[in-house]
Coordinates of C-alpha atoms in Angstrom, one line a residue:
M1 CA 165.8 -12.2 140.8
S2 CA 166.1 -10.2 143.6
K3 CA 165.9 -10.4 147.4
K4 CA 161.8 -9.3 148.8
T5 CA 162.5 -7.2 151.4
V6 CA 161.3 -7.3 155.2
S7 CA 159.9 -5.3 158.0
L8 CA 159.8 -8.1 160.4
V9 CA 158.1 -7.2 163.8
L10 CA 158.8 -9.4 166.7
G11 CA 156.2 -10.0 169.6
S12 CA 157.2 -10.7 173.2
G13 CA 156.3 -14.0 174.7
G14 CA 159.0 -15.4 176.7
A15 CA 160.8 -18.1 176.1
R16 CA 158.4 -19.0 172.8
G17 CA 159.8 -16.3 171.2
L18 CA 163.4 -17.9 170.2
A19 CA 160.9 -19.4 167.5
H20 CA 162.3 -16.0 165.9
I21 CA 164.7 -17.4 165.3
G22 CA 163.8 -20.8 163.7
I23 CA 162.0 -17.9 161.8
I24 CA 164.2 -15.6 160.8
R25 CA 167.0 -18.3 159.8
Y26 CA 163.4 -19.1 157.2
L27 CA 163.5 -16.4 155.8
E28 CA 167.4 -15.5 155.3
E29 CA 166.8 -18.9 153.0
N30 CA 164.3 -18.1 150.7
D31 CA 165.1 -14.9 149.6
Y32 CA 163.7 -12.4 151.9
E33 CA 166.0 -9.7 153.3
I34 CA 165.4 -8.6 156.6
K35 CA 165.6 -4.0 156.2
S36 CA 164.0 -3.4 159.6
I37 CA 162.9 -4.7 163.3
S38 CA 161.1 -3.5 165.4
G39 CA 160.9 -5.8 168.7
C40 CA 159.7 -5.2 172.5
S41 CA 161.0 -8.2 175.4
I42 CA 162.4 -10.9 173.0
G43 CA 162.0 -9.9 170.8
A44 CA 164.2 -7.0 170.4
L45 CA 166.7 -9.3 172.5
V46 CA 166.5 -12.1 169.1
G47 CA 166.0 -9.1 166.8
G48 CA 168.6 -6.8 168.0
F49 CA 171.3 -9.8 168.0
H50 CA 170.1 -10.6 164.3
A51 CA 170.5 -6.3 163.1
A52 CA 174.0 -6.5 164.5
G53 CA 175.0 -9.3 162.8
V54 CA 175.5 -12.1 166.6
L55 CA 172.4 -14.1 166.0
H56 CA 174.5 -17.6 165.4
T57 CA 176.5 -16.8 168.3
Y58 CA 173.2 -16.4 171.2
E59 CA 171.7 -19.6 168.9
E60 CA 174.5 -21.2 169.5
W61 CA 174.9 -20.5 173.8
L62 CA 171.2 -20.9 173.7
K63 CA 172.0 -24.4 172.4
Q64 CA 174.8 -26.0 174.3
I65 CA 173.8 -23.5 177.4
D66 CA 173.0 -26.0 180.6
T67 CA 170.6 -25.6 183.1
L68 CA 173.1 -25.2 186.0
E69 CA 175.0 -22.8 184.4
M70 CA 171.2 -20.8 183.2
L71 CA 170.4 -20.5 186.9
K72 CA 173.7 -19.8 188.0
L73 CA 172.9 -16.5 185.7
L74 CA 169.2 -14.9 187.5
D75 CA 170.5 -12.6 190.6
F76 CA 167.9 -13.1 193.3
K77 CA 168.4 -9.7 194.6
G78 CA 166.9 -7.1 192.7
S79 CA 164.5 -4.5 194.1
G80 CA 161.8 -3.5 192.0
G81 CA 161.7 -7.4 190.8
I82 CA 162.8 -10.3 191.6
V83 CA 166.0 -10.3 189.7
S84 CA 168.6 -7.4 189.3
G85 CA 170.0 -8.5 185.3
N86 CA 173.1 -8.0 186.3
K87 CA 174.6 -10.8 185.2
L88 CA 172.1 -12.4 182.4
M89 CA 173.1 -9.0 181.3
Q90 CA 177.6 -9.6 181.8
K91 CA 176.5 -12.5 179.7
L92 CA 175.0 -10.7 177.0
Q93 CA 177.4 -8.4 176.0
D94 CA 180.0 -10.6 176.2
L95 CA 178.3 -12.4 173.7
L96 CA 177.0 -9.2 171.1
G97 CA 179.2 -6.9 172.0
D98 CA 179.4 -2.7 171.7
H99 CA 177.0 -1.7 169.4
L100 CA 175.5 1.7 168.4
I101 CA 171.5 1.3 167.3
E102 CA 172.8 3.9 164.4
S103 CA 175.4 2.1 163.0
L104 CA 173.8 -1.1 162.5
D105 CA 173.1 -2.4 159.1
I106 CA 169.2 -3.1 159.5
K107 CA 167.4 -0.6 160.5
F108 CA 166.5 -1.7 164.4
T109 CA 163.5 -0.1 167.1
A110 CA 163.0 -1.8 170.3
V111 CA 160.4 -0.9 172.4
C112 CA 159.8 -0.2 176.5
T113 CA 156.9 0.7 178.9
D114 CA 157.9 4.2 180.4
I115 CA 156.2 2.7 183.6
E116 CA 155.4 6.6 185.2
A117 CA 154.5 8.1 181.7
E118 CA 152.0 5.2 180.7
K119 CA 153.8 5.5 177.5
E120 CA 155.4 3.6 174.9
V121 CA 158.4 4.5 174.6
W122 CA 160.5 3.5 171.4
I123 CA 164.5 3.8 171.3
N124 CA 166.0 3.1 168.2
S125 CA 169.4 5.4 169.0
G126 CA 172.3 4.7 171.7
S127 CA 173.4 2.1 173.2
L128 CA 171.3 -1.3 171.1
L129 CA 172.2 -3.0 174.9
S130 CA 170.8 -1.2 176.9
A131 CA 167.9 -1.0 174.5
I132 CA 167.9 -4.3 174.9
R133 CA 167.8 -4.8 178.7
A134 CA 165.0 -1.9 178.8
S135 CA 163.1 -3.5 176.6
I136 CA 163.3 -6.5 178.1
S137 CA 162.6 -5.8 181.6
L138 CA 159.2 -8.0 182.3
P139 CA 157.4 -6.4 185.4
L140 CA 157.9 -8.4 188.8
F141 CA 160.4 -10.5 187.4
F142 CA 163.3 -8.3 186.3
T143 CA 163.9 -4.9 187.6
P144 CA 163.2 -1.5 185.3
F145 CA 165.9 -0.2 183.6
I146 CA 167.0 3.4 184.5
T147 CA 167.5 5.9 182.0
P148 CA 169.4 8.3 182.9
S149 CA 167.8 11.4 183.0
G150 CA 165.7 8.8 185.7
K151 CA 163.1 7.1 183.0
K152 CA 161.5 3.8 184.5
L153 CA 161.3 1.0 181.7
V154 CA 160.2 -2.3 181.7
D155 CA 158.6 -4.6 179.2
G156 CA 157.2 -3.3 175.6
G157 CA 155.1 -5.5 175.8
V158 CA 152.8 -4.2 178.6
L159 CA 151.1 -1.7 176.2
N160 CA 152.6 -2.6 172.5
P161 CA 153.2 -7.5 172.3
V162 CA 153.6 -6.9 168.6
P163 CA 154.8 -3.7 167.9
I164 CA 154.1 -2.7 164.3
A165 CA 153.4 0.8 163.8
P166 CA 157.4 1.5 164.4
T167 CA 157.2 0.0 160.0
F168 CA 155.1 2.6 159.7
H169 CA 157.5 4.6 157.5
D170 CA 160.0 1.6 155.5
D171 CA 160.4 1.1 152.5
T172 CA 160.5 -3.0 152.1
D173 CA 157.8 -4.5 150.4
L174 CA 156.3 -6.4 153.5
T175 CA 155.7 -6.0 157.1
I176 CA 155.9 -9.8 158.5
S177 CA 155.0 -10.2 162.2
V178 CA 155.3 -12.7 164.6
N179 CA 152.7 -13.0 167.7
L180 CA 153.5 -14.9 170.9
G181 CA 150.3 -14.7 171.9
A182 CA 148.2 -16.4 169.5
E183 CA 145.0 -18.8 170.5
A184 CA 146.4 -21.6 171.9
A185 CA 146.4 -25.0 170.2
P186 CA 145.3 -28.5 171.0
D187 CA 148.0 -30.4 170.0
M188 CA 152.1 -28.8 170.4
P189 CA 155.0 -30.9 169.4
I190 CA 156.9 -29.1 172.6
K191 CA 155.7 -31.8 175.5
K192 CA 155.1 -29.2 178.5
R193 CA 156.5 -29.9 181.5
K194 CA 154.4 -29.5 185.2
K195 CA 154.9 -25.4 186.1
S196 CA 156.8 -26.1 189.1
D197 CA 159.8 -28.8 187.7
T198 CA 160.5 -25.8 185.5
P199 CA 164.2 -25.5 186.4
I200 CA 163.8 -21.5 187.0
R201 CA 160.6 -21.5 188.2
Q202 CA 161.8 -24.3 191.3
K203 CA 164.4 -22.0 192.0
L204 CA 162.9 -18.5 191.9
Q205 CA 160.4 -20.6 194.6
H206 CA 163.6 -21.0 196.6
Y207 CA 164.3 -17.1 196.6
L208 CA 160.6 -17.1 197.9
K209 CA 160.8 -18.4 200.5
T210 CA 164.5 -16.7 202.0
L211 CA 161.9 -13.5 201.7
S212 CA 159.5 -15.0 204.5
L213 CA 157.0 -14.1 202.3
P214 CA 153.1 -16.1 203.3
D215 CA 152.5 -19.3 201.2
T216 CA 149.9 -18.1 198.8
F217 CA 153.3 -16.6 197.4
I218 CA 155.3 -19.4 196.9
K219 CA 152.9 -22.4 195.8
E220 CA 152.8 -23.5 192.5
D221 CA 149.5 -21.2 191.9
N222 CA 151.3 -18.0 193.9
M223 CA 150.5 -14.8 193.5
Y224 CA 153.5 -14.6 190.9
G225 CA 152.3 -17.3 188.9
I226 CA 149.0 -15.3 188.6
A227 CA 149.8 -12.7 188.2
N228 CA 152.4 -13.7 185.1
K229 CA 149.5 -15.4 184.2
S230 CA 147.8 -12.2 183.7
F231 CA 149.9 -10.3 182.2
E232 CA 150.1 -14.0 179.1
T233 CA 146.2 -13.2 179.0
L234 CA 146.4 -9.1 178.9
Q235 CA 149.1 -9.5 175.7
G236 CA 147.3 -11.6 173.7
A237 CA 143.9 -9.4 173.6
L238 CA 146.3 -6.2 173.4
A239 CA 148.2 -8.5 170.5
R240 CA 144.6 -9.5 168.8
M241 CA 143.9 -5.7 168.7
K242 CA 147.2 -3.9 167.3
L243 CA 147.0 -6.8 164.4
A244 CA 143.3 -6.1 163.8
A245 CA 143.5 -2.5 163.5
Y246 CA 147.4 -2.5 162.0
P247 CA 147.2 -5.8 160.0
S248 CA 151.0 -6.7 158.4
D249 CA 151.1 -8.2 155.2
I250 CA 151.7 -11.5 156.5
E251 CA 151.0 -12.5 160.3
I252 CA 153.1 -15.9 161.7
D253 CA 150.8 -17.0 164.9
I254 CA 152.7 -18.8 167.5
P255 CA 150.5 -20.5 169.4
R256 CA 150.3 -19.5 173.7
N257 CA 150.4 -22.8 175.1
L258 CA 153.5 -24.0 172.7
C259 CA 156.3 -23.7 176.2
N260 CA 156.0 -21.7 179.3
T261 CA 157.1 -18.6 179.6
F262 CA 160.6 -20.3 181.2
D263 CA 161.5 -23.1 179.2
F264 CA 164.9 -21.6 177.5
D265 CA 165.8 -24.8 178.4
K266 CA 164.4 -25.9 175.0
A267 CA 165.6 -23.8 172.5
E268 CA 165.9 -26.2 169.9
E269 CA 163.1 -28.0 169.7
L270 CA 162.1 -24.1 170.0
I271 CA 163.5 -22.0 167.5
A272 CA 163.2 -25.9 164.5
Y273 CA 159.4 -24.7 165.6
G274 CA 159.5 -21.3 164.6
Y275 CA 161.2 -22.6 161.0
N276 CA 158.4 -26.0 160.5
L277 CA 155.6 -23.3 161.3
C278 CA 157.6 -20.7 158.7
K279 CA 157.6 -24.6 155.9
K280 CA 154.7 -25.3 156.0
R281 CA 153.3 -22.2 154.6
T282 CA 152.1 -21.3 151.7
D283 CA 151.8 -17.5 151.9
L284 CA 156.1 -17.3 152.3

């Protein structure tokens, strides 16, 4: 029996996107062949590693990294964003290697936003690492990615958090989309910390204090936190609109309250959540 071919759409949503890894693992184990990936933000990162055939290296690193090592990757010296992202991208390059998108065995598109032209940008050629960097540029947190022509690119989720359109002309059996901004669920198996207890948030607050910013920006219900929550709310609304207009064959919904945006130290639980969610479905 031949495998079902899949166009996989991986949405944006911070640490919730680690569930993408579990979903990919489930599909691989159950006679699905991923032929095409369209992703934005964390979806572009996970999808890019899979398209390059090295998702296992990223997965193992996530499971082994401790909080201190994670914090060392945050270089709070950005202009146009709190974090420049240079240390993180160097680590990702070590894990990923050098790849051209057009040379990958799996068709891949990273979706970004041109912040000045106010339009969606699809990157489907050139450096895979650069495409990932552009797509994960969360506004306020990461500095924008500047292209050789001077375009400023930020997180694709600003305009399209579940980018189905790049898969429209794929010759595959199924399109499967993963929405990380789905309706909140009452009972989550992954225990959430208070936001102020998140290691990355603690370091962020410490850095903000060094900038002599007003208390309203630094305290737990700060302006950055409100902006981040507002961005996630907007993403959820955009995702619902996009999926209603362009429904996929199978939609996998990840509750938006699964974890906090920066809970990357919960990798093992989040990966397992994605895998087990697929396992419970009757249409996969």
